[in-house]
Amino acid sequence: MAKLITSELYTCGKFGKRWRETLDTSNPFLYSKGRYPTKIRPEDLPEDYIKIRSRSIWYMTGFLKTSGIVDIGYRWAKVNHLFKDDYIYISYKEKLETETNEWGFTDYVNYDICICGNDIIDIVLAAERYSNYDTSHVRAEIEKKRIWLRDNEPEEYARAVGEDRNIFDLWIEKGYIEKKLLIDPKN
């Protein structure tokens, strides 16, 4: 009997009531949106769910749906590390919108999921593969971040990136990317 897969995010554990509290992380069944117990195991998920680990889900292992993406936004921070404080905003329903608050900060407001950290590159590649989504604007922002880090934090750049070239090509070449994300879905 096929399992009913309805959530865009499943986690290996449950969010607790206290800040950054995680519960039931050894349970073989996943939690929908980190809150609702299911009878779904990681192996029940279709191929378009990619494994992630992010501060956004309190460093639990999670599985993010990458098909059906309608829009993606990316915000990067001018800080001394590569992706730790950068965020990718995903909408499965509508084009993303931004609002500026009373202090002048502009941010996305109608996203379904927001993820930070090193899985950003995998998410971008998976969105290209499983949603046929044009990520050129996201890739351009990631390149701006790479160049900013190179020019402003050379020691961290040398540790995190090393070479002075496109990070997608570099990470693919170094084997940091899941192999299934590199296969052309049309073949």
Short mmCIF file of C-alpha atoms in Angstrom, two decimals:
data_model
loop_
_atom_site.label_atom_id
_atom_site.label_comp_id
_atom_site.label_asym_id
_atom_site.label_seq_id
_atom_site.Cartn_x
_atom_site.Cartn_y
_atom_site.Cartn_z
CA MET A 1 0.00 0.00 0.00
CA ALA A 2 1.44 3.35 -1.06
CA LYS A 3 2.01 5.96 1.62
CA LEU A 4 0.29 9.33 1.33
CA ILE A 5 3.10 11.87 0.96
CA THR A 6 1.59 15.35 1.40
CA SER A 7 4.11 17.57 3.20
CA GLU A 8 6.89 19.61 1.63
CA LEU A 9 9.11 18.87 4.64
CA TYR A 10 9.62 15.80 6.78
CA THR A 11 12.01 15.57 9.73
CA CYS A 12 13.71 12.77 11.66
CA GLY A 13 12.40 14.02 14.97
CA LYS A 14 9.91 16.47 16.38
CA PHE A 15 10.22 20.11 17.38
CA GLY A 16 9.83 20.46 21.14
CA LYS A 17 8.04 23.24 22.99
CA ARG A 18 11.25 24.92 24.11
CA TRP A 19 13.63 26.80 21.80
CA ARG A 20 15.72 24.38 19.73
CA GLU A 21 14.39 21.36 21.59
CA THR A 22 14.16 18.22 19.47
CA LEU A 23 12.30 15.11 20.50
CA ASP A 24 11.99 11.53 19.28
CA THR A 25 14.97 11.78 16.89
CA SER A 26 15.58 8.02 16.89
CA ASN A 27 12.03 7.17 15.78
CA PRO A 28 12.17 5.36 12.40
CA PHE A 29 9.08 7.30 11.27
CA LEU A 30 9.21 10.88 10.04
CA TYR A 31 7.38 13.94 11.29
CA SER A 32 5.49 16.10 8.82
CA LYS A 33 6.70 19.71 9.13
CA GLY A 34 8.62 18.66 12.23
CA ARG A 35 5.41 18.44 14.23
CA TYR A 36 3.01 15.75 13.09
CA PRO A 37 3.82 12.03 13.42
CA THR A 38 3.49 9.88 10.31
CA LYS A 39 3.99 6.26 9.34
CA ILE A 40 6.40 7.38 6.62
CA ARG A 41 10.05 6.32 6.64
CA PRO A 42 12.80 8.06 4.65
CA GLU A 43 12.85 5.20 2.12
CA ASP A 44 9.12 5.81 1.40
CA LEU A 45 9.80 9.28 0.03
CA PRO A 46 10.01 9.82 -3.72
CA GLU A 47 13.26 10.84 -5.40
CA ASP A 48 12.38 14.55 -5.46
CA TYR A 49 12.81 14.77 -1.67
CA ILE A 50 16.39 15.64 -0.82
CA LYS A 51 18.10 15.13 2.50
CA ILE A 52 18.96 18.34 4.35
CA ARG A 53 20.35 19.38 7.70
CA SER A 54 19.84 22.99 8.71
CA ARG A 55 19.65 25.30 11.69
CA SER A 56 16.18 26.13 10.31
CA ILE A 57 15.04 22.66 11.43
CA TRP A 58 17.23 22.69 14.56
CA TYR A 59 19.88 20.51 12.93
CA MET A 60 17.63 17.49 12.67
CA THR A 61 17.90 15.54 9.46
CA GLY A 62 15.08 16.51 7.14
CA PHE A 63 13.76 15.78 3.69
CA LEU A 64 12.68 18.66 1.46
CA LYS A 65 10.37 18.33 -1.54
CA THR A 66 11.98 19.93 -4.59
CA SER A 67 9.28 19.32 -7.19
CA GLY A 68 6.37 21.70 -7.58
CA ILE A 69 8.43 24.76 -6.67
CA VAL A 70 6.82 27.93 -8.03
CA ASP A 71 9.37 30.49 -6.81
CA ILE A 72 12.67 30.73 -4.93
CA GLY A 73 14.33 33.67 -3.23
CA TYR A 74 17.82 33.84 -1.76
CA ARG A 75 19.19 36.22 0.86
CA TRP A 76 22.85 36.24 1.72
CA ALA A 77 24.60 37.84 4.65
CA LYS A 78 27.88 39.73 4.64
CA VAL A 79 29.48 37.60 7.32
CA ASN A 80 32.67 35.60 7.73
CA HIS A 81 31.31 32.25 6.52
CA LEU A 82 29.89 30.89 3.31
CA PHE A 83 26.25 29.78 3.73
CA LYS A 84 25.62 29.50 7.49
CA ASP A 85 23.49 32.65 7.70
CA ASP A 86 22.19 32.67 4.12
CA TYR A 87 18.59 31.68 3.49
CA ILE A 88 16.71 30.17 0.58
CA TYR A 89 12.96 30.85 0.56
CA ILE A 90 10.71 28.42 -1.28
CA SER A 91 7.12 28.84 -2.42
CA TYR A 92 5.07 25.95 -3.73
CA LYS A 93 1.93 28.05 -4.29
CA GLU A 94 2.68 31.53 -5.63
CA LYS A 95 5.32 34.02 -6.66
CA LEU A 96 7.26 35.32 -3.66
CA GLU A 97 6.55 38.82 -2.40
CA THR A 98 8.67 41.11 -0.25
CA GLU A 99 7.73 43.70 2.33
CA THR A 100 9.77 46.38 4.03
CA ASN A 101 9.25 46.73 7.77
CA GLU A 102 9.27 49.92 9.86
CA TRP A 103 13.07 49.69 10.29
CA GLY A 104 13.70 49.52 6.55
CA PHE A 105 14.49 45.81 6.29
CA THR A 106 13.02 44.01 3.28
CA ASP A 107 12.26 40.32 3.45
CA TYR A 108 10.11 37.62 1.86
CA VAL A 109 6.69 37.22 3.46
CA ASN A 110 4.72 34.49 1.65
CA TYR A 111 7.18 31.60 1.50
CA ASP A 112 6.29 28.05 2.48
CA ILE A 113 9.73 26.93 3.67
CA CYS A 114 12.93 28.74 4.53
CA ILE A 115 16.22 26.83 4.86
CA CYS A 116 19.68 28.12 5.75
CA GLY A 117 23.13 26.62 5.50
CA ASN A 118 25.23 24.41 3.26
CA ASP A 119 22.30 22.59 1.63
CA ILE A 120 21.48 25.69 -0.43
CA ILE A 121 23.49 24.45 -3.42
CA ASP A 122 21.73 21.05 -3.35
CA ILE A 123 18.35 22.76 -3.12
CA VAL A 124 19.11 24.94 -6.14
CA LEU A 125 20.25 21.94 -8.22
CA ALA A 126 17.25 19.87 -7.12
CA ALA A 127 14.84 22.70 -8.00
CA GLU A 128 16.38 22.81 -11.47
CA ARG A 129 16.03 19.04 -11.85
CA TYR A 130 12.66 18.27 -10.26
CA SER A 131 10.76 21.56 -10.77
CA ASN A 132 12.41 22.62 -14.02
CA TYR A 133 12.80 25.95 -12.26
CA ASP A 134 15.08 28.65 -13.69
CA THR A 135 17.50 29.41 -10.84
CA SER A 136 19.69 31.86 -12.75
CA HIS A 137 18.78 34.74 -10.39
CA VAL A 138 19.64 32.58 -7.36
CA ARG A 139 22.89 31.42 -8.92
CA ALA A 140 23.80 35.05 -9.64
CA GLU A 141 23.26 35.99 -5.98
CA ILE A 142 25.30 33.00 -4.80
CA GLU A 143 28.11 34.14 -7.09
CA LYS A 144 27.91 37.64 -5.56
CA LYS A 145 28.22 36.08 -2.11
CA ARG A 146 31.21 33.98 -3.22
CA ILE A 147 32.99 37.06 -4.58
CA TRP A 148 32.16 39.12 -1.48
CA LEU A 149 33.59 36.38 0.76
CA ARG A 150 36.71 36.10 -1.41
CA ASP A 151 37.31 39.85 -1.27
CA ASN A 152 36.39 40.48 2.37
CA GLU A 153 37.16 37.27 4.27
CA PRO A 154 40.12 35.70 2.42
CA GLU A 155 41.05 33.26 5.20
CA GLU A 156 37.51 31.88 5.44
CA TYR A 157 37.28 31.84 1.65
CA ALA A 158 40.47 29.79 1.40
CA ARG A 159 39.11 27.32 3.98
CA ALA A 160 35.53 27.05 2.67
CA VAL A 161 35.97 27.46 -1.09
CA GLY A 162 39.64 27.57 -2.00
CA GLU A 163 39.69 28.17 -5.71
CA ASP A 164 38.50 31.33 -7.43
CA ARG A 165 35.75 29.95 -9.66
CA ASN A 166 32.05 29.16 -9.81
CA ILE A 167 31.06 27.37 -6.62
CA PHE A 168 28.56 25.07 -8.37
CA ASP A 169 31.25 23.72 -10.70
CA LEU A 170 33.75 23.45 -7.86
CA TRP A 171 31.39 21.61 -5.47
CA ILE A 172 30.23 19.24 -8.20
CA GLU A 173 33.84 18.47 -9.12
CA LYS A 174 34.79 17.86 -5.47
CA GLY A 175 31.86 15.47 -5.02
CA TYR A 176 29.96 17.57 -2.47
CA ILE A 177 26.73 17.25 -4.46
CA GLU A 178 24.44 14.22 -4.39
CA LYS A 179 24.93 12.26 -7.62
CA LYS A 180 21.19 12.02 -8.32
CA LEU A 181 21.07 15.82 -8.65
CA LEU A 182 23.62 15.75 -11.47
CA ILE A 183 21.72 13.44 -13.80
CA ASP A 184 19.67 15.03 -16.55
CA PRO A 185 16.02 14.18 -15.74
CA LYS A 186 15.13 14.03 -19.44
CA ASN A 187 17.42 11.02 -20.00
#
